[in-house]
Amino acid sequence: MSRPIRARIDLAAIRHNYGIAKMRAARSGGAARVWAVVKADAYGHGLMRVAKSLADVADGFALLETDTAVALRDAGIRQPILLLEGFFDQHELAVCAERGLTPAVHRLEQLRMIRDAALPARLPIYLKLNTGMNRLGFRPEEIPAVRRELAETAPCLASVTLMAHFATADGERGVEWQLECFRQMSAGWNLPASLANSAAILRYPHTAGDWARSGIILYGASPFADESAASFGLRPAMTLTSRILGVQEIGPGERVGYGGIAEASRPMRIGIVACGYGDGYPRHAPNGTPILVAGTRTVTAGRVSMDMLTCDLTDLPAAGVGSEVVLWGEGLAVDEVAAAAGTIGYEPLCALARRVPVVETGGGGTENEV
Ligand SMILES: *Cc1c(COP(=O)(O)O)cnc(C)c1O
């Protein structure tokens, strides 16, 4: 028997969730194509397996690195591939043109670089407008200069799509303040637009426009602190499971683990789980973080260590060594665990460690350990 931790990746759930993103985006009345955002190794789910599972349905794939995009092309992915942060170096431009990649452009100098590159083919680009996020993109006062540069660069370009990113689609401020800025910046420019992330696809589907960008919802987690993924019909794509490998019976006043942050107020049974921060479980998860043992909800007790964490089995007399534990996924939303640890579902998903063996399900065949 090997160390029992596994990440089960449900490819059917990912396809189902992509379908939900498409259905929501279709309400915009636009072309409603949806980028499958697969950056960060598909949010920890494995780039190649996610890309292959969506290969016959996704309108396109969005990620960060040119190398990773080329790997997708080499694996036979034919759809458009968007480089969300654009190109970092002039040398990447030839690769973009040869392999049909769509870089974001967020600085004027990059338009000049495209003109100077003598590319073998015209380049599709996403022109990034800064509508208030204040990370990447052109500010409103730069638009006249952008239009001049763009006119000069036109012979090198296959297409231009305007792109902006919402800062508060998941919160009270909403998207209207940025949409208004976008309308002003793009006035008279009859170009396709790509604005919506997962939160906007769900809450403001009218912003999905020509090309929405769906990340977290593909993986069945929620972009919202106050609305669950399940309430949108999303299914968790990753279930992190392990087993109890030891049990300690402790008396009142005894403490558990590093720092002794959990103290027994009564006789307690503590289950030791083969999962720690070295597997990607958040170390900041405090006492009381939800966890499933043998299908029943209980809580963690004691500090998360590198290879183990500890949970309260006092009221689960049937649970013991060998009992199955679900850290997150089916039966326990990753968003709940993340919230207890003071973070969002995105972070533990992306943090899944390489040492965790992955099992694929929902791929049409039997379960495969890969
Ligand atoms: C990561 C990313 C997305 C996807 O965000 P989600 O909240 O996961 O849907 C969309 N657009 C850009 C520019 C991104 O970097």
Coordinates of C-alpha atoms and ligand atoms in Angstrom, one line a residue:
M1 CA 0.0 0.0 0.0
S2 CA 1.2 3.5 -0.9
R3 CA 0.7 6.7 1.0
P4 CA -3.1 7.1 0.5
I5 CA -3.5 10.7 -0.6
R6 CA -5.0 11.1 -4.1
A7 CA -6.4 14.0 -6.2
R8 CA -9.3 12.7 -8.2
I9 CA -9.9 14.8 -11.3
D10 CA -13.3 14.5 -12.8
L11 CA -13.1 15.3 -16.5
A12 CA -16.8 15.0 -17.0
A13 CA -17.3 17.7 -14.3
I14 CA -15.0 20.0 -16.2
R15 CA -16.9 19.5 -19.5
H16 CA -20.2 20.0 -17.6
N17 CA -18.9 23.2 -16.0
Y18 CA -17.7 24.5 -19.4
G19 CA -21.3 23.9 -20.7
I20 CA -22.7 26.0 -17.8
A21 CA -20.3 28.8 -18.7
K22 CA -21.4 28.6 -22.3
M23 CA -25.0 28.6 -21.4
R24 CA -24.7 31.7 -19.2
A25 CA -22.6 33.5 -21.7
A26 CA -25.2 32.8 -24.4
R27 CA -27.5 35.1 -22.5
S28 CA -25.4 38.1 -23.5
G29 CA -26.8 37.9 -27.1
G30 CA -23.2 38.2 -28.4
A31 CA -21.2 35.6 -30.1
A32 CA -20.7 34.2 -26.6
R33 CA -17.5 32.3 -27.3
V34 CA -15.8 31.2 -24.1
W35 CA -12.1 30.9 -23.4
A36 CA -11.3 28.0 -21.1
V37 CA -8.7 29.6 -18.8
V38 CA -6.0 26.9 -18.2
K39 CA -3.2 29.0 -16.6
A40 CA -1.4 27.7 -13.5
D41 CA -1.5 24.1 -14.8
A42 CA -5.3 24.4 -15.3
Y43 CA -5.7 25.7 -11.7
G44 CA -3.8 22.7 -10.4
H45 CA -5.9 20.2 -12.4
G46 CA -3.3 19.4 -15.0
L47 CA -3.0 21.4 -18.2
M48 CA -2.9 18.6 -20.7
R49 CA -5.6 16.5 -19.2
V50 CA -8.0 19.5 -19.0
A51 CA -7.1 20.7 -22.5
K52 CA -7.7 17.2 -23.9
S53 CA -11.0 16.8 -22.1
L54 CA -12.2 20.1 -23.6
A55 CA -10.5 19.7 -27.0
D56 CA -13.7 19.0 -28.8
V57 CA -15.9 21.6 -27.1
A58 CA -13.8 24.6 -26.0
D59 CA -13.8 27.7 -28.2
G60 CA -10.3 28.5 -27.2
F61 CA -7.7 28.2 -24.4
A62 CA -6.2 31.0 -22.4
L63 CA -3.0 30.8 -20.4
L64 CA 0.3 32.7 -19.7
E65 CA 3.4 31.3 -21.1
T66 CA 4.3 31.0 -24.8
D67 CA 6.1 27.7 -24.1
T68 CA 3.0 26.2 -22.6
A69 CA 0.9 27.4 -25.5
V70 CA 3.3 25.7 -27.9
A71 CA 3.0 22.5 -25.9
L72 CA -0.8 22.7 -26.4
R73 CA -0.3 23.2 -30.2
D74 CA 2.2 20.2 -30.2
A75 CA -0.5 18.1 -28.4
G76 CA -2.9 18.8 -31.3
I77 CA -5.0 21.7 -29.9
R78 CA -6.2 23.7 -32.9
Q79 CA -8.4 26.3 -31.3
P80 CA -7.3 29.9 -30.7
I81 CA -4.9 30.2 -27.7
L82 CA -4.8 33.5 -25.8
L83 CA -1.7 34.7 -23.9
L84 CA -3.3 36.6 -21.1
E85 CA -0.2 38.6 -20.1
G86 CA 1.0 39.0 -23.7
F87 CA 4.5 38.5 -24.9
F88 CA 7.4 39.3 -22.6
D89 CA 10.1 39.4 -25.2
Q90 CA 10.3 40.3 -28.9
H91 CA 11.6 36.8 -29.8
E92 CA 8.2 35.3 -28.8
L93 CA 6.4 37.2 -31.6
A94 CA 7.7 34.9 -34.3
V95 CA 6.5 31.9 -32.3
C96 CA 3.1 33.6 -31.8
A97 CA 2.7 34.2 -35.6
E98 CA 3.9 30.7 -36.6
R99 CA 1.8 28.8 -34.1
G100 CA -1.3 31.0 -34.3
L101 CA -1.2 32.4 -30.7
T102 CA -3.1 35.5 -29.7
P103 CA -1.0 37.7 -27.4
A104 CA -2.5 40.5 -25.3
V105 CA -0.9 43.9 -26.0
H106 CA -0.8 46.2 -23.0
R107 CA 2.0 48.7 -23.8
L108 CA 2.5 51.0 -26.9
E109 CA 6.0 49.8 -27.3
Q110 CA 4.6 46.3 -28.0
L111 CA 2.8 47.6 -31.1
R112 CA 6.1 48.9 -32.4
M113 CA 7.7 45.6 -31.7
I114 CA 5.1 43.8 -33.8
R115 CA 5.8 46.2 -36.7
D116 CA 9.5 45.7 -36.4
A117 CA 9.3 41.9 -36.2
A118 CA 8.7 41.2 -39.9
L119 CA 6.4 38.3 -38.9
P120 CA 5.7 35.4 -41.2
A121 CA 1.9 35.8 -40.7
R122 CA -0.5 38.4 -39.5
L123 CA -1.0 38.3 -35.7
P124 CA -4.4 38.3 -33.9
I125 CA -4.1 40.5 -30.8
Y126 CA -6.0 41.3 -27.7
L127 CA -5.7 45.0 -26.9
K128 CA -5.8 45.4 -23.1
L129 CA -7.7 48.4 -21.8
N130 CA -7.2 49.5 -18.2
T131 CA -10.8 50.4 -17.1
G132 CA -10.0 50.6 -13.4
M133 CA -8.2 47.4 -12.3
N134 CA -4.9 49.3 -12.7
R135 CA -2.8 46.3 -13.4
L136 CA -2.2 45.9 -17.1
G137 CA -3.4 48.0 -20.1
F138 CA -3.9 51.4 -21.6
R139 CA -5.4 54.3 -19.7
P140 CA -8.2 56.4 -21.1
E141 CA -5.8 59.3 -21.9
E142 CA -3.6 57.0 -23.9
I143 CA -6.3 56.0 -26.4
P144 CA -5.5 58.6 -29.1
A145 CA -1.9 57.4 -29.2
V146 CA -3.1 53.8 -29.2
R147 CA -5.3 54.4 -32.1
R148 CA -2.5 56.1 -34.1
E149 CA -0.1 53.2 -33.4
L150 CA -2.8 50.6 -34.1
A151 CA -3.5 52.2 -37.5
E152 CA 0.2 52.0 -38.4
T153 CA 0.4 48.4 -37.2
A154 CA -2.8 47.3 -39.0
P155 CA -1.0 45.6 -41.9
C156 CA 0.7 43.2 -39.4
L157 CA -2.5 42.3 -37.6
A158 CA -5.0 39.6 -38.3
S159 CA -7.6 40.9 -35.8
V160 CA -7.9 43.1 -32.8
T161 CA -10.2 42.3 -29.8
L162 CA -10.6 44.8 -27.0
M163 CA -10.0 43.2 -23.6
A164 CA -10.6 44.5 -20.1
H165 CA -10.8 42.9 -16.7
F166 CA -13.3 43.4 -13.9
A167 CA -11.9 44.1 -10.4
T168 CA -15.2 43.8 -8.4
A169 CA -17.5 41.5 -10.4
D170 CA -17.7 39.3 -7.3
G171 CA -18.4 42.2 -4.9
E172 CA -20.8 45.0 -4.1
R173 CA -19.2 47.5 -6.5
G174 CA -20.2 45.3 -9.4
V175 CA -19.1 46.0 -13.0
E176 CA -21.1 49.0 -14.2
W177 CA -18.4 51.5 -13.3
Q178 CA -15.8 49.7 -15.4
L179 CA -18.3 49.0 -18.2
E180 CA -19.0 52.8 -18.5
C181 CA -15.2 53.4 -18.7
F182 CA -14.9 50.7 -21.4
R183 CA -17.8 52.2 -23.4
Q184 CA -16.1 55.6 -23.4
M185 CA -12.7 54.2 -24.3
S186 CA -14.0 52.0 -27.1
A187 CA -16.5 54.6 -28.5
G188 CA -16.5 54.5 -32.3
W189 CA -14.2 51.5 -32.4
N190 CA -16.2 48.7 -33.9
L191 CA -14.2 45.8 -32.5
P192 CA -15.1 42.6 -30.6
A193 CA -14.8 42.7 -26.9
S194 CA -13.7 40.3 -24.1
L195 CA -14.6 41.5 -20.7
A196 CA -16.1 38.8 -18.4
N197 CA -14.4 36.5 -16.0
S198 CA -16.2 33.7 -14.1
A199 CA -17.9 36.1 -11.6
A200 CA -19.2 38.3 -14.4
I201 CA -20.3 35.3 -16.5
L202 CA -22.5 34.2 -13.6
R203 CA -23.7 37.5 -12.2
Y204 CA -23.6 39.8 -15.2
P205 CA -24.0 37.6 -18.2
H206 CA -24.8 40.6 -20.4
T207 CA -21.1 41.4 -20.2
A208 CA -20.0 38.1 -21.8
G209 CA -20.0 39.8 -25.2
D210 CA -18.0 38.2 -27.9
W211 CA -15.5 36.2 -25.9
A212 CA -15.8 35.5 -22.1
R213 CA -13.0 34.1 -20.1
S214 CA -14.0 31.4 -17.7
G215 CA -11.5 30.1 -15.1
I216 CA -12.5 29.1 -11.7
I217 CA -16.0 27.9 -12.7
L218 CA -14.6 25.3 -15.0
Y219 CA -13.1 23.7 -12.0
G220 CA -16.4 23.8 -10.1
A221 CA -15.5 26.4 -7.4
S222 CA -17.2 29.6 -6.8
P223 CA -15.9 33.1 -7.5
F224 CA -18.1 34.5 -4.8
A225 CA -17.7 34.5 -1.0
D226 CA -21.5 34.4 -0.5
E227 CA -22.8 32.0 -3.2
S228 CA -21.8 28.4 -3.5
A229 CA -20.7 26.7 -6.7
A230 CA -23.4 24.1 -6.3
S231 CA -26.1 26.9 -6.4
F232 CA -25.0 27.5 -10.0
G233 CA -25.1 23.8 -10.9
L234 CA -21.3 23.5 -11.0
R235 CA -19.6 20.3 -10.1
P236 CA -16.3 20.0 -8.3
A237 CA -13.5 18.9 -10.6
M238 CA -11.0 18.0 -8.0
T239 CA -11.6 15.8 -4.9
L240 CA -8.6 15.5 -2.6
T241 CA -8.9 12.4 -0.6
S242 CA -6.7 10.5 1.9
R243 CA -7.0 8.2 4.9
I244 CA -6.6 8.1 8.6
L245 CA -3.2 6.6 9.3
G246 CA -3.3 6.7 13.1
V247 CA -5.6 7.6 16.1
Q248 CA -4.7 9.1 19.4
E249 CA -6.9 9.0 22.5
I250 CA -6.2 12.0 24.6
G251 CA -7.5 13.3 27.9
P252 CA -8.7 16.7 29.0
G253 CA -5.9 19.3 29.1
E254 CA -3.7 17.4 26.5
R255 CA -2.8 19.2 23.3
V256 CA -2.3 18.2 19.7
G257 CA 0.5 18.9 17.2
Y258 CA 3.0 21.8 16.7
G259 CA 2.4 24.7 19.0
G260 CA -0.3 22.8 20.9
I261 CA -3.0 25.0 19.4
A262 CA -5.8 22.4 20.1
E263 CA -6.5 21.5 23.7
A264 CA -8.9 18.8 24.7
S265 CA -11.6 19.9 27.1
R266 CA -12.9 16.3 27.3
P267 CA -11.6 12.8 26.4
M268 CA -11.0 13.0 22.6
R269 CA -10.2 10.8 19.7
I270 CA -7.8 12.5 17.3
G271 CA -7.5 11.1 13.7
I272 CA -4.2 11.6 12.0
V273 CA -4.7 12.2 8.3
A274 CA -2.0 11.6 5.6
C275 CA -2.2 15.1 4.1
G276 CA -0.3 18.3 5.0
Y277 CA 0.9 21.6 3.5
G278 CA 3.5 19.6 1.6
D279 CA 0.5 18.3 -0.4
G280 CA -1.0 21.7 -0.9
Y281 CA -3.4 21.8 2.0
P282 CA -3.4 25.3 3.5
R283 CA -1.3 25.6 6.6
H284 CA -3.3 28.5 7.8
A285 CA -6.4 26.3 8.2
P286 CA -7.3 26.8 11.9
N287 CA -8.9 24.5 14.4
G288 CA -12.4 23.9 13.2
T289 CA -11.8 23.7 9.5
P290 CA -14.4 21.4 8.0
I291 CA -13.3 17.9 6.8
L292 CA -15.1 14.7 5.9
V293 CA -14.2 11.4 7.5
A294 CA -16.0 8.3 6.3
G295 CA -18.6 10.5 4.7
T296 CA -19.4 12.5 7.9
R297 CA -18.5 16.1 8.5
T298 CA -16.1 16.9 11.3
V299 CA -13.4 19.5 12.0
T300 CA -9.7 19.7 12.1
A301 CA -8.0 20.1 15.5
G302 CA -4.4 21.1 15.7
R303 CA -1.9 22.8 13.4
V304 CA -1.5 21.5 9.8
S305 CA 2.0 20.2 9.4
M306 CA 3.9 19.3 6.3
D307 CA 2.8 15.7 5.9
M308 CA -0.1 15.3 8.3
L309 CA -3.1 17.1 9.8
T310 CA -5.3 16.1 12.7
C311 CA -9.1 16.0 13.1
D312 CA -11.6 15.3 15.8
L313 CA -13.1 11.8 15.7
T314 CA -14.6 11.9 19.1
D315 CA -18.2 11.8 17.8
L316 CA -17.3 9.4 15.0
P317 CA -16.8 6.1 16.9
A318 CA -16.9 4.0 13.7
A319 CA -14.1 6.0 12.1
G320 CA -10.5 4.8 12.6
V321 CA -7.3 3.8 10.9
G322 CA -8.1 3.4 7.1
S323 CA -11.2 5.5 7.1
E324 CA -11.5 7.6 4.0
V325 CA -11.0 11.4 4.4
V326 CA -12.2 14.1 1.9
L327 CA -10.1 17.2 2.3
W328 CA -12.2 19.0 -0.4
G329 CA -14.2 18.3 -3.5
E330 CA -17.3 16.0 -3.7
G331 CA -19.2 16.4 -0.4
L332 CA -17.2 19.4 0.9
A333 CA -16.7 22.5 -1.3
V334 CA -13.1 23.7 -1.6
D335 CA -14.5 27.1 -1.1
E336 CA -15.6 26.2 2.5
V337 CA -12.2 24.9 3.4
A338 CA -10.5 27.9 1.8
A339 CA -12.8 30.4 3.6
A340 CA -11.9 28.7 6.9
A341 CA -8.3 29.2 6.1
G342 CA -8.8 32.9 5.2
T343 CA -8.3 32.4 1.4
I344 CA -10.4 31.6 -1.7
G345 CA -10.9 28.3 -3.4
Y346 CA -8.5 29.2 -6.3
E347 CA -5.5 29.1 -4.0
P348 CA -5.6 25.5 -2.6
L349 CA -6.6 24.2 -6.1
C350 CA -3.5 25.9 -7.7
A351 CA -1.3 24.7 -4.8
L352 CA -1.9 21.0 -5.2
A353 CA 1.6 19.6 -4.9
R354 CA 3.3 17.5 -7.5
R355 CA 3.8 14.7 -5.0
V356 CA 0.1 14.0 -4.9
P357 CA -0.9 11.1 -7.2
V358 CA -3.7 12.0 -9.6
V359 CA -6.5 9.8 -10.6
E360 CA -8.6 10.7 -13.6
T361 CA -12.3 9.9 -13.8
G362 CA -15.1 10.8 -16.2
G363 CA -12.8 10.4 -19.2
G364 CA -15.0 7.8 -20.9
G365 CA -12.8 4.9 -19.8
T366 CA -12.1 3.4 -16.4
E367 CA -10.3 5.2 -13.5
N368 CA -6.7 5.8 -14.4
E369 CA -3.9 6.6 -12.0
V370 CA -1.6 8.9 -13.9
Ligands
LIG1 C1 -7.3 34.3 -14.6 C2 -8.0 35.2 -15.5 C3 -9.3 35.0 -15.8 C4 -10.1 33.9 -15.2 O1 -10.6 34.4 -13.9 P1 -11.7 33.5 -13.1 O2 -12.1 34.4 -12.0 O3 -10.9 32.3 -12.7 O4 -12.7 33.2 -14.1 C5 -9.9 35.9 -16.7 N1 -9.2 36.9 -17.3 C6 -7.9 37.1 -17.0 C7 -7.2 38.3 -17.6 C8 -7.3 36.3 -16.1 O5 -6.0 36.6 -15.8

